[in-house]
Amino acid sequence: EMYLGDVRASLERYGECGAALPQRSTAWWGLAVAHDRAGHDADAARAADRAVSMDPDLEDIEGEGVFYVPAYERHYYLAIAREAQARAGQQESSSLLALAEWSAYLREGGPNAPWSDRARAHVAALERALSERARRAQPARRAAGARR
């Protein structure tokens, strides 16, 4: 339903799955993506944060036997997951990995891929956050160098 453009129906179905099987991360990953595509940023983050707490190694979205149609859809899920890992502080490189996944989604799906506008918005937000993080780190590096 989601890839056919019926995000509202997807939100309902994934919500039902999450309620019926709250211990299954796949329901929460799907709900996170559906909320993101609907522009519900806070709900998407909550669902992804819940999913990554159950599936920190992302086995349920990139493990053996998992497939996506079209194949580049994988990058959307992994980008959402990497952003959740970054919020959880799991890996310092998670924001960079998320940026790489969003870029792969746009590259493989083309400029008119469904939800490319959402992917571009994530890229812009991540680039701003990474730039700000680098800017804040510069004075600390300069101060450390001056003490030597």
CSV table of N, CA and C in Angstrom, one decimal:
chain,number,residue,atom,x,y,z
A,1,GLU,N,0.8,-1.2,0.0
A,1,GLU,CA,0.0,0.0,0.0
A,1,GLU,C,0.9,1.3,0.0
A,2,MET,N,1.9,1.2,0.8
A,2,MET,CA,2.7,2.4,0.9
A,2,MET,C,3.4,2.8,-0.4
A,3,TYR,N,4.0,1.8,-1.1
A,3,TYR,CA,4.6,2.2,-2.3
A,3,TYR,C,3.7,2.6,-3.4
A,4,LEU,N,2.4,2.2,-3.3
A,4,LEU,CA,1.4,2.5,-4.3
A,4,LEU,C,0.9,3.9,-4.0
A,5,GLY,N,1.4,4.5,-2.9
A,5,GLY,CA,1.0,5.9,-2.6
A,5,GLY,C,0.0,6.1,-1.5
A,6,ASP,N,-0.5,5.0,-0.9
A,6,ASP,CA,-1.6,5.1,0.1
A,6,ASP,C,-0.9,5.1,1.5
A,7,VAL,N,-0.3,6.2,1.8
A,7,VAL,CA,0.4,6.3,3.1
A,7,VAL,C,-0.6,6.2,4.3
A,8,ARG,N,-1.7,6.8,4.1
A,8,ARG,CA,-2.7,6.7,5.2
A,8,ARG,C,-3.1,5.3,5.5
A,9,ALA,N,-3.3,4.5,4.5
A,9,ALA,CA,-3.6,3.0,4.8
A,9,ALA,C,-2.4,2.3,5.4
A,10,SER,N,-1.3,2.7,4.9
A,10,SER,CA,0.0,2.1,5.5
A,10,SER,C,0.1,2.4,7.0
A,11,LEU,N,-0.2,3.7,7.3
A,11,LEU,CA,-0.1,4.1,8.7
A,11,LEU,C,-1.1,3.2,9.6
A,12,GLU,N,-2.3,3.0,9.0
A,12,GLU,CA,-3.3,2.2,9.7
A,12,GLU,C,-2.8,0.8,9.9
A,13,ARG,N,-2.3,0.2,8.8
A,13,ARG,CA,-1.9,-1.2,8.9
A,13,ARG,C,-0.7,-1.4,9.8
A,14,TYR,N,0.3,-0.6,9.6
A,14,TYR,CA,1.5,-0.7,10.5
A,14,TYR,C,1.1,-0.4,12.0
A,15,GLY,N,0.2,0.5,12.2
A,15,GLY,CA,-0.3,0.8,13.6
A,15,GLY,C,-0.9,-0.4,14.1
A,16,GLU,N,-1.8,-1.1,13.3
A,16,GLU,CA,-2.4,-2.3,13.8
A,16,GLU,C,-1.4,-3.4,14.1
A,17,CYS,N,-0.4,-3.5,13.3
A,17,CYS,CA,0.7,-4.5,13.5
A,17,CYS,C,1.4,-4.2,14.8
A,18,GLY,N,1.8,-2.9,15.0
A,18,GLY,CA,2.5,-2.5,16.2
A,18,GLY,C,1.7,-2.8,17.4
A,19,ALA,N,0.4,-2.6,17.4
A,19,ALA,CA,-0.5,-2.9,18.5
A,19,ALA,C,-0.6,-4.4,18.8
A,20,ALA,N,-0.8,-5.2,17.7
A,20,ALA,CA,-0.9,-6.6,17.8
A,20,ALA,C,0.4,-7.3,18.2
A,21,LEU,N,1.5,-6.8,17.6
A,21,LEU,CA,2.8,-7.5,17.8
A,21,LEU,C,3.8,-6.4,18.3
A,22,PRO,N,3.6,-5.8,19.5
A,22,PRO,CA,4.5,-4.7,19.9
A,22,PRO,C,6.0,-5.1,20.0
A,23,GLN,N,6.3,-6.4,20.1
A,23,GLN,CA,7.7,-6.9,20.2
A,23,GLN,C,8.4,-7.1,18.9
A,24,ARG,N,7.6,-6.9,17.8
A,24,ARG,CA,8.2,-7.1,16.4
A,24,ARG,C,8.7,-5.8,15.9
A,25,SER,N,10.0,-5.7,15.7
A,25,SER,CA,10.6,-4.4,15.2
A,25,SER,C,10.1,-4.1,13.8
A,26,THR,N,9.8,-5.1,13.0
A,26,THR,CA,9.5,-4.8,11.6
A,26,THR,C,8.2,-4.0,11.5
A,27,ALA,N,7.3,-4.1,12.4
A,27,ALA,CA,6.1,-3.3,12.4
A,27,ALA,C,6.5,-1.8,12.7
A,28,TRP,N,7.4,-1.7,13.6
A,28,TRP,CA,7.8,-0.3,14.0
A,28,TRP,C,8.7,0.3,12.9
A,29,TRP,N,9.5,-0.5,12.2
A,29,TRP,CA,10.3,0.1,11.1
A,29,TRP,C,9.3,0.6,10.0
A,30,GLY,N,8.3,-0.2,9.7
A,30,GLY,CA,7.3,0.2,8.7
A,30,GLY,C,6.6,1.4,9.1
A,31,LEU,N,6.2,1.5,10.4
A,31,LEU,CA,5.4,2.6,10.9
A,31,LEU,C,6.3,3.9,10.8
A,32,ALA,N,7.6,3.7,11.1
A,32,ALA,CA,8.5,4.9,11.1
A,32,ALA,C,8.6,5.4,9.7
A,33,VAL,N,8.7,4.5,8.7
A,33,VAL,CA,8.8,5.0,7.3
A,33,VAL,C,7.5,5.6,6.9
A,34,ALA,N,6.4,5.0,7.2
A,34,ALA,CA,5.1,5.6,6.8
A,34,ALA,C,4.9,7.0,7.4
A,35,HIS,N,5.2,7.1,8.7
A,35,HIS,CA,5.1,8.4,9.4
A,35,HIS,C,6.0,9.4,8.7
A,36,ASP,N,7.2,9.0,8.4
A,36,ASP,CA,8.2,9.9,7.7
A,36,ASP,C,7.6,10.4,6.4
A,37,ARG,N,7.1,9.5,5.6
A,37,ARG,CA,6.5,9.8,4.3
A,37,ARG,C,5.3,10.7,4.4
A,38,ALA,N,4.6,10.6,5.5
A,38,ALA,CA,3.4,11.4,5.7
A,38,ALA,C,3.8,12.8,6.3
A,39,GLY,N,5.1,13.0,6.6
A,39,GLY,CA,5.6,14.3,7.1
A,39,GLY,C,5.4,14.4,8.6
A,40,HIS,N,5.2,13.3,9.3
A,40,HIS,CA,5.0,13.3,10.8
A,40,HIS,C,6.4,13.0,11.4
A,41,ASP,N,7.2,14.0,11.4
A,41,ASP,CA,8.6,13.8,11.9
A,41,ASP,C,8.7,13.2,13.3
A,42,ALA,N,8.0,13.8,14.2
A,42,ALA,CA,8.1,13.3,15.6
A,42,ALA,C,7.6,11.9,15.8
A,43,ASP,N,6.5,11.6,15.1
A,43,ASP,CA,6.0,10.2,15.2
A,43,ASP,C,7.0,9.2,14.5
A,44,ALA,N,7.5,9.6,13.4
A,44,ALA,CA,8.5,8.8,12.7
A,44,ALA,C,9.7,8.5,13.6
A,45,ALA,N,10.2,9.6,14.2
A,45,ALA,CA,11.4,9.4,15.1
A,45,ALA,C,11.0,8.5,16.3
A,46,ARG,N,9.8,8.6,16.9
A,46,ARG,CA,9.5,7.7,18.0
A,46,ARG,C,9.4,6.3,17.6
A,47,ALA,N,8.8,6.0,16.4
A,47,ALA,CA,8.6,4.7,15.9
A,47,ALA,C,10.0,4.1,15.6
A,48,ALA,N,10.9,4.9,14.9
A,48,ALA,CA,12.2,4.4,14.6
A,48,ALA,C,13.0,4.1,15.9
A,49,ASP,N,12.9,5.0,16.8
A,49,ASP,CA,13.7,4.8,18.1
A,49,ASP,C,13.2,3.6,18.8
A,50,ARG,N,11.9,3.3,18.7
A,50,ARG,CA,11.4,2.0,19.3
A,50,ARG,C,12.0,0.8,18.6
A,51,ALA,N,11.9,0.9,17.2
A,51,ALA,CA,12.4,-0.2,16.4
A,51,ALA,C,13.9,-0.4,16.7
A,52,VAL,N,14.7,0.6,16.7
A,52,VAL,CA,16.2,0.4,16.9
A,52,VAL,C,16.5,-0.1,18.3
A,53,SER,N,15.6,0.2,19.2
A,53,SER,CA,15.9,-0.4,20.6
A,53,SER,C,15.7,-1.9,20.6
A,54,MET,N,14.8,-2.4,19.7
A,54,MET,CA,14.5,-3.8,19.6
A,54,MET,C,15.5,-4.5,18.6
A,55,ASP,N,16.0,-3.7,17.6
A,55,ASP,CA,16.8,-4.3,16.5
A,55,ASP,C,18.0,-3.4,16.3
A,56,PRO,N,18.9,-3.3,17.3
A,56,PRO,CA,20.0,-2.4,17.2
A,56,PRO,C,21.0,-2.7,16.1
A,57,ASP,N,21.1,-4.0,15.7
A,57,ASP,CA,22.0,-4.4,14.6
A,57,ASP,C,21.3,-4.3,13.2
A,58,LEU,N,20.0,-3.9,13.2
A,58,LEU,CA,19.3,-3.7,12.0
A,58,LEU,C,19.1,-5.0,11.2
A,59,GLU,N,19.1,-6.2,11.9
A,59,GLU,CA,19.0,-7.5,11.2
A,59,GLU,C,17.6,-7.6,10.6
A,60,ASP,N,16.6,-7.0,11.2
A,60,ASP,CA,15.2,-7.2,10.7
A,60,ASP,C,15.0,-6.3,9.4
A,61,ILE,N,15.9,-5.4,9.1
A,61,ILE,CA,15.7,-4.7,7.9
A,61,ILE,C,16.8,-4.9,6.8
A,62,GLU,N,17.9,-5.5,7.3
A,62,GLU,CA,18.9,-5.8,6.3
A,62,GLU,C,19.5,-7.2,6.4
A,63,GLY,N,18.9,-8.0,7.2
A,63,GLY,CA,19.4,-9.4,7.4
A,63,GLY,C,19.1,-10.3,6.2
A,64,GLU,N,19.5,-11.5,6.3
A,64,GLU,CA,19.3,-12.5,5.3
A,64,GLU,C,17.8,-12.7,5.1
A,65,GLY,N,17.4,-12.8,3.8
A,65,GLY,CA,16.0,-13.0,3.4
A,65,GLY,C,15.2,-11.7,3.4
A,66,VAL,N,15.7,-10.6,3.7
A,66,VAL,CA,15.0,-9.3,3.6
A,66,VAL,C,15.2,-8.7,2.2
A,67,PHE,N,14.1,-8.3,1.6
A,67,PHE,CA,14.2,-7.7,0.2
A,67,PHE,C,13.3,-6.6,0.1
A,68,TYR,N,13.5,-5.7,-0.8
A,68,TYR,CA,12.7,-4.5,-1.1
A,68,TYR,C,12.4,-4.4,-2.6
A,69,VAL,N,11.2,-3.9,-2.8
A,69,VAL,CA,10.8,-3.7,-4.2
A,69,VAL,C,10.3,-2.3,-4.3
A,70,PRO,N,10.9,-1.4,-5.1
A,70,PRO,CA,12.2,-1.6,-5.8
A,70,PRO,C,13.3,-1.7,-4.8
A,71,ALA,N,14.4,-2.2,-5.3
A,71,ALA,CA,15.6,-2.5,-4.5
A,71,ALA,C,16.1,-1.3,-3.8
A,72,TYR,N,16.0,-0.1,-4.4
A,72,TYR,CA,16.6,1.1,-3.7
A,72,TYR,C,15.8,1.5,-2.5
A,73,GLU,N,14.6,1.0,-2.3
A,73,GLU,CA,13.8,1.3,-1.1
A,73,GLU,C,14.5,0.9,0.1
A,74,ARG,N,15.4,-0.1,0.0
A,74,ARG,CA,16.3,-0.5,1.2
A,74,ARG,C,16.9,0.7,1.8
A,75,HIS,N,17.4,1.6,1.0
A,75,HIS,CA,18.1,2.8,1.5
A,75,HIS,C,17.3,3.7,2.3
A,76,TYR,N,16.0,3.8,2.0
A,76,TYR,CA,15.1,4.6,2.8
A,76,TYR,C,15.0,4.1,4.2
A,77,TYR,N,14.8,2.8,4.3
A,77,TYR,CA,14.7,2.1,5.7
A,77,TYR,C,16.0,2.3,6.4
A,78,LEU,N,17.1,2.0,5.8
A,78,LEU,CA,18.4,2.1,6.4
A,78,LEU,C,18.7,3.5,6.9
A,79,ALA,N,18.3,4.5,6.1
A,79,ALA,CA,18.6,5.9,6.4
A,79,ALA,C,17.8,6.3,7.7
A,80,ILE,N,16.5,5.9,7.7
A,80,ILE,CA,15.7,6.1,8.9
A,80,ILE,C,16.3,5.4,10.1
A,81,ALA,N,16.8,4.2,9.9
A,81,ALA,CA,17.4,3.4,11.0
A,81,ALA,C,18.7,4.1,11.5
A,82,ARG,N,19.6,4.5,10.6
A,82,ARG,CA,20.8,5.2,11.0
A,82,ARG,C,20.6,6.5,11.7
A,83,GLU,N,19.5,7.2,11.3
A,83,GLU,CA,19.2,8.4,12.1
A,83,GLU,C,18.7,8.0,13.5
A,84,ALA,N,18.0,7.0,13.7
A,84,ALA,CA,17.6,6.5,15.0
A,84,ALA,C,18.8,6.1,15.8
A,85,GLN,N,19.8,5.4,15.2
A,85,GLN,CA,21.0,5.0,15.9
A,85,GLN,C,21.8,6.3,16.3
A,86,ALA,N,21.8,7.3,15.5
A,86,ALA,CA,22.5,8.5,15.9
A,86,ALA,C,21.8,9.1,17.1
A,87,ARG,N,20.5,9.2,17.1
A,87,ARG,CA,19.8,9.8,18.2
A,87,ARG,C,20.1,8.9,19.5
A,88,ALA,N,20.2,7.6,19.3
A,88,ALA,CA,20.5,6.8,20.5
A,88,ALA,C,21.9,6.8,20.9
A,89,GLY,N,22.8,7.4,20.1
A,89,GLY,CA,24.2,7.5,20.4
A,89,GLY,C,24.9,6.2,20.2
A,90,GLN,N,24.3,5.3,19.4
A,90,GLN,CA,24.9,4.0,19.2
A,90,GLN,C,26.2,4.0,18.4
A,91,GLN,N,26.3,4.8,17.4
A,91,GLN,CA,27.6,4.9,16.6
A,91,GLN,C,27.8,6.4,16.3
A,92,GLU,N,29.0,6.8,16.5
A,92,GLU,CA,29.3,8.2,16.2
A,92,GLU,C,29.1,8.5,14.7
A,93,SER,N,29.4,7.5,13.9
A,93,SER,CA,29.3,7.7,12.4
A,93,SER,C,27.9,7.5,11.9
A,94,SER,N,26.9,7.3,12.7
A,94,SER,CA,25.5,7.0,12.2
A,94,SER,C,24.9,8.1,11.4
A,95,SER,N,25.2,9.3,11.7
A,95,SER,CA,24.7,10.5,10.9
A,95,SER,C,25.3,10.4,9.5
A,96,LEU,N,26.6,10.1,9.4
A,96,LEU,CA,27.2,10.0,8.1
A,96,LEU,C,26.7,8.8,7.3
A,97,LEU,N,26.4,7.7,8.0
A,97,LEU,CA,25.8,6.6,7.4
A,97,LEU,C,24.4,6.9,6.9
A,98,ALA,N,23.7,7.6,7.7
A,98,ALA,CA,22.3,8.0,7.3
A,98,ALA,C,22.4,8.9,6.0
A,99,LEU,N,23.3,9.8,6.0
A,99,LEU,CA,23.5,10.7,4.8
A,99,LEU,C,23.8,9.9,3.6
A,100,ALA,N,24.7,8.9,3.8
A,100,ALA,CA,25.1,8.0,2.6
A,100,ALA,C,23.9,7.2,2.1
A,101,GLU,N,23.0,6.8,3.0
A,101,GLU,CA,21.8,6.0,2.6
A,101,GLU,C,20.8,6.9,1.9
A,102,TRP,N,20.6,8.1,2.4
A,102,TRP,CA,19.7,9.0,1.7
A,102,TRP,C,20.2,9.4,0.3
A,103,SER,N,21.5,9.6,0.2
A,103,SER,CA,22.1,9.9,-1.1
A,103,SER,C,22.0,8.7,-2.0
A,104,ALA,N,22.1,7.5,-1.5
A,104,ALA,CA,22.0,6.3,-2.4
A,104,ALA,C,20.5,6.2,-2.8
A,105,TYR,N,19.6,6.5,-1.9
A,105,TYR,CA,18.1,6.4,-2.3
A,105,TYR,C,17.9,7.4,-3.5
A,106,LEU,N,18.4,8.6,-3.4
A,106,LEU,CA,18.2,9.6,-4.4
A,106,LEU,C,18.9,9.2,-5.7
A,107,ARG,N,20.1,8.7,-5.6
A,107,ARG,CA,20.9,8.3,-6.8
A,107,ARG,C,20.3,7.1,-7.5
A,108,GLU,N,19.9,6.1,-6.8
A,108,GLU,CA,19.4,4.9,-7.4
A,108,GLU,C,17.9,5.0,-7.8
A,109,GLY,N,17.2,5.8,-7.1
A,109,GLY,CA,15.8,6.0,-7.4
A,109,GLY,C,15.5,7.1,-8.4
A,110,GLY,N,16.5,8.0,-8.6
A,110,GLY,CA,16.4,9.1,-9.6
A,110,GLY,C,15.7,10.3,-8.9
A,111,PRO,N,15.8,11.4,-9.6
A,111,PRO,CA,15.3,12.6,-9.0
A,111,PRO,C,13.7,12.6,-8.8
A,112,ASN,N,13.0,11.7,-9.5
A,112,ASN,CA,11.6,11.7,-9.4
A,112,ASN,C,11.1,10.5,-8.6
A,113,ALA,N,12.0,9.9,-7.9
A,113,ALA,CA,11.6,8.7,-7.1
A,113,ALA,C,10.5,9.1,-6.1
A,114,PRO,N,9.6,8.2,-5.8
A,114,PRO,CA,8.6,8.6,-4.8
A,114,PRO,C,9.3,9.0,-3.5
A,115,TRP,N,8.9,10.0,-2.9
A,115,TRP,CA,9.4,10.6,-1.6
A,115,TRP,C,10.8,11.1,-1.7
A,116,SER,N,11.2,11.4,-2.9
A,116,SER,CA,12.6,12.0,-3.1
A,116,SER,C,12.6,13.4,-2.4
A,117,ASP,N,11.5,14.1,-2.3
A,117,ASP,CA,11.5,15.4,-1.6
A,117,ASP,C,11.8,15.1,-0.1
A,118,ARG,N,11.2,14.1,0.5
A,118,ARG,CA,11.5,13.7,1.9
A,118,ARG,C,13.0,13.4,2.1
A,119,ALA,N,13.5,12.6,1.1
A,119,ALA,CA,14.9,12.2,1.2
A,119,ALA,C,15.8,13.5,1.1
A,120,ARG,N,15.5,14.4,0.2
A,120,ARG,CA,16.3,15.7,0.1
A,120,ARG,C,16.2,16.5,1.4
A,121,ALA,N,15.0,16.5,2.0
A,121,ALA,CA,14.9,17.2,3.3
A,121,ALA,C,15.8,16.6,4.4
A,122,HIS,N,15.8,15.3,4.4
A,122,HIS,CA,16.7,14.6,5.4
A,122,HIS,C,18.2,14.9,5.1
A,123,VAL,N,18.5,14.9,3.8
A,123,VAL,CA,19.9,15.2,3.5
A,123,VAL,C,20.3,16.6,3.9
A,124,ALA,N,19.4,17.6,3.7
A,124,ALA,CA,19.7,19.0,4.1
A,124,ALA,C,19.8,19.1,5.6
A,125,ALA,N,18.9,18.4,6.3
A,125,ALA,CA,18.9,18.5,7.8
A,125,ALA,C,20.2,17.9,8.3
A,126,LEU,N,20.6,16.7,7.8
A,126,LEU,CA,21.8,16.1,8.2
A,126,LEU,C,23.1,16.9,7.9
A,127,GLU,N,23.1,17.5,6.7
A,127,GLU,CA,24.2,18.3,6.4
A,127,GLU,C,24.4,19.5,7.3
A,128,ARG,N,23.2,20.1,7.6
A,128,ARG,CA,23.2,21.3,8.6
A,128,ARG,C,23.8,20.8,9.9
A,129,ALA,N,23.3,19.7,10.4
A,129,ALA,CA,23.6,19.2,11.7
A,129,ALA,C,25.1,18.8,11.8
A,130,LEU,N,25.6,18.1,10.7
A,130,LEU,CA,27.0,17.8,10.7
A,130,LEU,C,27.9,19.0,10.6
A,131,SER,N,27.5,20.0,9.8
A,131,SER,CA,28.2,21.2,9.7
A,131,SER,C,28.3,21.9,11.1
A,132,GLU,N,27.2,22.0,11.7
A,132,GLU,CA,27.1,22.6,13.1
A,132,GLU,C,28.0,21.9,14.0
A,133,ARG,N,28.0,20.6,14.0
A,133,ARG,CA,28.8,19.8,14.9
A,133,ARG,C,30.3,20.0,14.6
A,134,ALA,N,30.7,20.1,13.4
A,134,ALA,CA,32.1,20.4,13.0
A,134,ALA,C,32.5,21.8,13.4
A,135,ARG,N,31.6,22.8,13.3
A,135,ARG,CA,31.8,24.2,13.7
A,135,ARG,C,32.1,24.2,15.2
A,136,ARG,N,31.2,23.5,16.0
A,136,ARG,CA,31.4,23.5,17.4
A,136,ARG,C,32.7,22.8,17.9
A,137,ALA,N,33.1,21.9,17.1
A,137,ALA,CA,34.3,21.1,17.5
A,137,ALA,C,35.6,21.9,17.2
A,138,GLN,N,35.6,22.8,16.3
A,138,GLN,CA,36.8,23.6,15.9
A,138,GLN,C,37.4,24.3,17.1
A,139,PRO,N,36.6,25.1,17.8
A,139,PRO,CA,37.3,25.8,19.0
A,139,PRO,C,37.9,24.9,20.0
A,140,ALA,N,37.3,23.7,20.2
A,140,ALA,CA,37.8,22.8,21.1
A,140,ALA,C,39.2,22.2,20.6
A,141,ARG,N,39.2,22.0,19.3
A,141,ARG,CA,40.5,21.5,18.7
A,141,ARG,C,41.6,22.6,18.8
A,142,ARG,N,41.2,23.8,18.5
A,142,ARG,CA,42.2,24.9,18.6
A,142,ARG,C,42.7,25.1,20.0
A,143,ALA,N,41.8,25.0,21.0
A,143,ALA,CA,42.2,25.2,22.3
A,143,ALA,C,43.1,24.0,22.8
A,144,ALA,N,42.8,22.8,22.3
A,144,ALA,CA,43.7,21.7,22.7
A,144,ALA,C,45.1,21.9,22.1
A,145,GLY,N,45.1,22.4,20.8
A,145,GLY,CA,46.4,22.6,20.2
A,145,GLY,C,47.2,23.7,20.8
A,146,ALA,N,46.5,24.7,21.3
A,146,ALA,CA,47.2,25.8,22.0
A,146,ALA,C,47.9,25.4,23.3
A,147,ARG,N,47.3,24.4,24.0
A,147,ARG,CA,47.8,23.9,25.3
A,147,ARG,C,49.1,23.1,25.1
A,148,ARG,N,49.4,22.7,23.9
A,148,ARG,CA,50.5,21.8,23.7
A,148,ARG,C,51.8,22.5,23.8
